Amino acid sequence: MTEAARVLYGREDVRRRVAELGRTITGDYVGREPVFVTVLKGGAMFLADLMRTVSLPVETHFMAISRYGDAEESLGRVQILLDVDVDLTGRDVILVEDIVDTGLTSRYLLSILRSRGAASVELCTLLDKTVRRIVPLRPRYAGFECPDAFVVGYGLDFQERYRNLPDILHVADQAALRADPDLLQALIASAA
Ligand code: IMP
Ligand code: MG
């Protein structure tokens, strides 16, 4: 392993925690048919594992967004590139996110989903970077409390790379990664 990054949550920790979340959601939604709405692309990996641990009838839909610059600059305003194409009226919606950082993006998406007449809208995130939160927002379901660090792997990217790492890595030396975006590539080869 290079010194630029180290494993923060290994694949086995992730698998176990995702299964716990799935069991909790199953218990909370007994008798209902939740609609998972996942934000591409980072949330896709988490959704795929999470939904297989939920033993209820579930629907899954995707949204894709593009940010106007940095989330903090744009106050979380995003352009919707792909939207849910079903009527959410009366449905129990769970927004599935890879990571909640400042909270601006999730707050915006939650407000959109709530405006569509859903019976309930909850947030489920794999990682919760609470120390960076700038809007009051508490996910109903969170996998791990994430330290104030840049992380990659298991869906999370740096310049579109490293989503396919099975573990979640803490990038200790961000400057080194910016200078050489392929720095961690060797980890992918050895992780497979
Ligand atoms: P927020 O609006 O600040 O909460 O932004 C959340 C989005 O920022 C996530 O969906 C990720 O795309 C991105 N993000 C935040 N922190 C990280 C990180 O540590 N690694 C990779 N992407 C991140
Ligand atoms: Mg990203």
GROMACS .gro file of C-alpha atoms and ligand atoms in nm:
model
  216
    1MET     CA    1   0.000   0.000   0.000
    2THR     CA    2   0.127   0.346  -0.079
    3GLU     CA    3   0.166   0.604   0.195
    4ALA     CA    4  -0.071   0.839   0.017
    5ALA     CA    5  -0.374   0.636   0.125
    6ARG     CA    6  -0.478   0.380   0.383
    7VAL     CA    7  -0.781   0.163   0.433
    8LEU     CA    8  -1.045   0.337   0.642
    9TYR     CA    9  -1.324   0.082   0.605
   10GLY     CA   10  -1.228  -0.253   0.461
   11ARG     CA   11  -1.464  -0.453   0.240
   12GLU     CA   12  -1.561  -0.684   0.525
   13ASP     CA   13  -1.653  -0.390   0.753
   14VAL     CA   14  -1.855  -0.242   0.469
   15ARG     CA   15  -2.034  -0.571   0.396
   16ARG     CA   16  -2.125  -0.617   0.761
   17ARG     CA   17  -2.245  -0.261   0.812
   18VAL     CA   18  -2.448  -0.258   0.490
   19ALA     CA   19  -2.619  -0.580   0.600
   20GLU     CA   20  -2.705  -0.417   0.934
   21LEU     CA   21  -2.856  -0.118   0.757
   22GLY     CA   22  -3.056  -0.352   0.536
   23ARG     CA   23  -3.194  -0.536   0.837
   24THR     CA   24  -3.285  -0.209   1.008
   25ILE     CA   25  -3.463  -0.080   0.699
   26THR     CA   26  -3.644  -0.411   0.661
   27GLY     CA   27  -3.769  -0.382   1.019
   28ASP     CA   28  -3.871  -0.019   0.984
   29TYR     CA   29  -4.065  -0.068   0.661
   30VAL     CA   30  -4.248  -0.394   0.732
   31GLY     CA   31  -4.574  -0.400   0.536
   32ARG     CA   32  -4.456  -0.122   0.304
   33GLU     CA   33  -4.280  -0.112  -0.031
   34PRO     CA   34  -4.006   0.150  -0.012
   35VAL     CA   35  -3.878   0.328  -0.319
   36PHE     CA   36  -3.500   0.365  -0.324
   37VAL     CA   37  -3.389   0.672  -0.513
   38THR     CA   38  -3.016   0.665  -0.572
   39VAL     CA   39  -2.791   0.944  -0.686
   40LEU     CA   40  -2.555   0.839  -0.962
   41LYS     CA   41  -2.283   0.758  -0.980
   42GLY     CA   42  -2.138   0.724  -0.632
   43GLY     CA   43  -2.444   0.569  -0.470
   44ALA     CA   44  -2.480   0.286  -0.723
   45MET     CA   45  -2.242   0.045  -0.554
   46PHE     CA   46  -2.397   0.100  -0.212
   47LEU     CA   47  -2.749   0.059  -0.348
   48ALA     CA   48  -2.660  -0.268  -0.522
   49ASP     CA   49  -2.535  -0.421  -0.197
   50LEU     CA   50  -2.794  -0.258   0.027
   51MET     CA   51  -3.103  -0.362  -0.165
   52ARG     CA   52  -2.994  -0.725  -0.160
   53THR     CA   53  -3.002  -0.715   0.219
   54VAL     CA   54  -3.356  -0.576   0.237
   55SER     CA   55  -3.615  -0.850   0.244
   56LEU     CA   56  -3.914  -0.646   0.131
   57PRO     CA   57  -4.052  -0.562  -0.209
   58VAL     CA   58  -3.851  -0.256  -0.313
   59GLU     CA   59  -3.842  -0.035  -0.618
   60THR     CA   60  -3.532   0.138  -0.736
   61HIS     CA   61  -3.493   0.453  -0.940
   62PHE     CA   62  -3.201   0.677  -1.020
   63MET     CA   63  -3.124   1.044  -1.036
   64ALA     CA   64  -2.820   1.201  -1.194
   65ILE     CA   65  -2.715   1.554  -1.114
   66SER     CA   66  -2.443   1.793  -1.202
   67ARG     CA   67  -2.326   2.052  -0.958
   68TYR     CA   68  -2.285   2.415  -1.041
   69GLY     CA   69  -1.926   2.443  -0.927
   70ASP     CA   70  -1.848   2.359  -0.570
   71ALA     CA   71  -2.141   2.259  -0.348
   72GLU     CA   72  -2.058   2.536  -0.103
   73GLU     CA   73  -2.047   2.801  -0.373
   74SER     CA   74  -2.368   2.689  -0.536
   75LEU     CA   75  -2.552   2.637  -0.206
   76GLY     CA   76  -2.624   2.283  -0.317
   77ARG     CA   77  -2.817   2.386  -0.626
   78VAL     CA   78  -2.776   2.115  -0.882
   79GLN     CA   79  -2.893   2.056  -1.234
   80ILE     CA   80  -3.099   1.740  -1.268
   81LEU     CA   81  -2.972   1.534  -1.559
   82LEU     CA   82  -3.181   1.223  -1.492
   83ASP     CA   83  -3.499   1.219  -1.289
   84VAL     CA   84  -3.725   0.960  -1.129
   85ASP     CA   85  -3.988   0.874  -1.388
   86VAL     CA   86  -4.260   0.734  -1.161
   87ASP     CA   87  -4.527   0.906  -0.955
   88LEU     CA   88  -4.405   0.926  -0.595
   89THR     CA   89  -4.741   1.031  -0.451
   90GLY     CA   90  -4.806   0.839  -0.131
   91ARG     CA   91  -4.484   0.639  -0.161
   92ASP     CA   92  -4.221   0.579   0.107
   93VAL     CA   93  -3.904   0.714  -0.047
   94ILE     CA   94  -3.549   0.648   0.073
   95LEU     CA   95  -3.280   0.866  -0.082
   96VAL     CA   96  -2.962   0.658  -0.106
   97GLU     CA   97  -2.633   0.849  -0.105
   98ASP     CA   98  -2.270   0.749  -0.095
   99ILE     CA   99  -2.163   1.032   0.135
  100VAL     CA  100  -2.315   1.336   0.297
  101ASP     CA  101  -2.056   1.608   0.338
  102THR     CA  102  -2.179   1.967   0.375
  103GLY     CA  103  -2.534   1.833   0.336
  104LEU     CA  104  -2.624   2.086   0.069
  105THR     CA  105  -2.677   1.834  -0.211
  106SER     CA  106  -2.889   1.601   0.000
  107ARG     CA  107  -3.097   1.885   0.138
  108TYR     CA  108  -3.177   1.999  -0.214
  109LEU     CA  109  -3.265   1.650  -0.335
  110LEU     CA  110  -3.477   1.579  -0.027
  111SER     CA  111  -3.673   1.898  -0.087
  112ILE     CA  112  -3.738   1.798  -0.448
  113LEU     CA  113  -3.855   1.452  -0.346
  114ARG     CA  114  -4.074   1.591  -0.067
  115SER     CA  115  -4.241   1.828  -0.311
  116ARG     CA  116  -4.372   1.529  -0.503
  117GLY     CA  117  -4.627   1.415  -0.250
  118ALA     CA  118  -4.440   1.118  -0.104
  119ALA     CA  119  -4.585   0.974   0.218
  120SER     CA  120  -4.234   0.981   0.367
  121VAL     CA  121  -3.884   1.072   0.255
  122GLU     CA  122  -3.579   0.950   0.448
  123LEU     CA  123  -3.208   0.968   0.383
  124CYS     CA  124  -2.975   0.669   0.389
  125THR     CA  125  -2.605   0.736   0.342
  126LEU     CA  126  -2.312   0.501   0.363
  127LEU     CA  127  -2.080   0.770   0.499
  128ASP     CA  128  -2.176   1.064   0.716
  129LYS     CA  129  -1.911   1.336   0.734
  130THR     CA  130  -2.083   1.524   1.014
  131VAL     CA  131  -1.789   1.751   1.097
  132ARG     CA  132  -1.825   1.925   0.760
  133ARG     CA  133  -2.201   1.974   0.777
  134ILE     CA  134  -2.316   2.328   0.708
  135VAL     CA  135  -2.690   2.271   0.703
  136PRO     CA  136  -2.875   2.098   0.985
  137LEU     CA  137  -2.938   1.759   0.837
  138ARG     CA  138  -2.932   1.421   1.003
  139PRO     CA  139  -2.960   1.109   0.788
  140ARG     CA  140  -3.211   0.860   0.926
  141TYR     CA  141  -2.969   0.581   0.825
  142ALA     CA  142  -2.590   0.619   0.819
  143GLY     CA  143  -2.333   0.345   0.773
  144PHE     CA  144  -2.025   0.508   0.916
  145GLU     CA  145  -1.938   0.839   1.077
  146CYS     CA  146  -1.666   0.959   0.839
  147PRO     CA  147  -1.375   1.169   0.966
  148ASP     CA  148  -1.288   1.499   0.799
  149ALA     CA  149  -1.086   1.332   0.527
  150PHE     CA  150  -1.108   1.274   0.156
  151VAL     CA  151  -1.210   0.918   0.082
  152VAL     CA  152  -1.224   0.704  -0.232
  153GLY     CA  153  -1.342   0.357  -0.322
  154TYR     CA  154  -1.670   0.161  -0.310
  155GLY     CA  155  -1.836   0.409  -0.545
  156LEU     CA  156  -1.652   0.721  -0.432
  157ASP     CA  157  -1.421   0.878  -0.687
  158PHE     CA  158  -1.133   1.112  -0.737
  159GLN     CA  159  -1.171   1.254  -1.089
  160GLU     CA  160  -1.386   0.952  -1.185
  161ARG     CA  161  -1.120   0.705  -1.071
  162TYR     CA  162  -1.125   0.447  -0.793
  163ARG     CA  163  -1.499   0.380  -0.775
  164ASN     CA  164  -1.411   0.013  -0.828
  165LEU     CA  165  -1.190  -0.021  -0.521
  166PRO     CA  166  -1.360  -0.275  -0.292
  167ASP     CA  167  -1.239  -0.095   0.023
  168ILE     CA  168  -1.291   0.265   0.130
  169LEU     CA  169  -0.958   0.448   0.150
  170HIS     CA  170  -0.862   0.761   0.334
  171VAL     CA  171  -0.644   0.972   0.104
  172ALA     CA  172  -0.381   1.109   0.340
  173ASP     CA  173  -0.184   1.296   0.076
  174GLN     CA  174  -0.430   1.475  -0.147
  175ALA     CA  175  -0.159   1.689  -0.304
  176ALA     CA  176   0.021   1.377  -0.423
  177LEU     CA  177  -0.302   1.245  -0.576
  178ARG     CA  178  -0.372   1.573  -0.751
  179ALA     CA  179  -0.019   1.569  -0.893
  180ASP     CA  180  -0.062   1.210  -1.011
  181PRO     CA  181  -0.428   1.102  -1.034
  182ASP     CA  182  -0.320   0.745  -1.111
  183LEU     CA  183  -0.119   0.721  -0.791
  184LEU     CA  184  -0.349   0.465  -0.631
  185GLN     CA  185  -0.398   0.261  -0.946
  186ALA     CA  186  -0.170  -0.015  -0.818
  187LEU     CA  187  -0.417  -0.073  -0.535
  188ILE     CA  188  -0.689  -0.158  -0.783
  189ALA     CA  189  -0.473  -0.418  -0.949
  190SER     CA  190  -0.390  -0.577  -0.615
  191ALA     CA  191  -0.746  -0.552  -0.481
  192ALA     CA  192  -0.910  -0.756  -0.755
  193IMP     P1  193  -2.234   1.779  -0.011
  193IMP     O1  194  -2.335   1.858  -0.087
  193IMP     O2  195  -2.121   1.866   0.036
  193IMP     O3  196  -2.291   1.698   0.102
  193IMP     O4  197  -2.164   1.688  -0.119
  193IMP     C1  198  -2.178   1.551  -0.127
  193IMP     C2  199  -2.106   1.504  -0.251
  193IMP     O5  200  -1.967   1.546  -0.253
  193IMP     C3  201  -2.101   1.353  -0.253
  193IMP     O6  202  -2.213   1.296  -0.317
  193IMP     C4  203  -1.971   1.324  -0.326
  193IMP     O7  204  -1.992   1.321  -0.467
  193IMP     C5  205  -1.882   1.442  -0.295
  193IMP     N1  206  -1.788   1.411  -0.185
  193IMP     C6  207  -1.786   1.465  -0.061
  193IMP     N2  208  -1.687   1.416   0.013
  193IMP     C7  209  -1.621   1.327  -0.066
  193IMP     C8  210  -1.507   1.241  -0.045
  193IMP     O8  211  -1.443   1.236   0.063
  193IMP     N3  212  -1.470   1.163  -0.150
  193IMP     C9  213  -1.535   1.165  -0.269
  193IMP     N4  214  -1.643   1.242  -0.293
  193IMP    C10  215  -1.686   1.324  -0.191
  194MG      MG  216  -1.753   1.277  -0.714
   0.00000   0.00000   0.00000
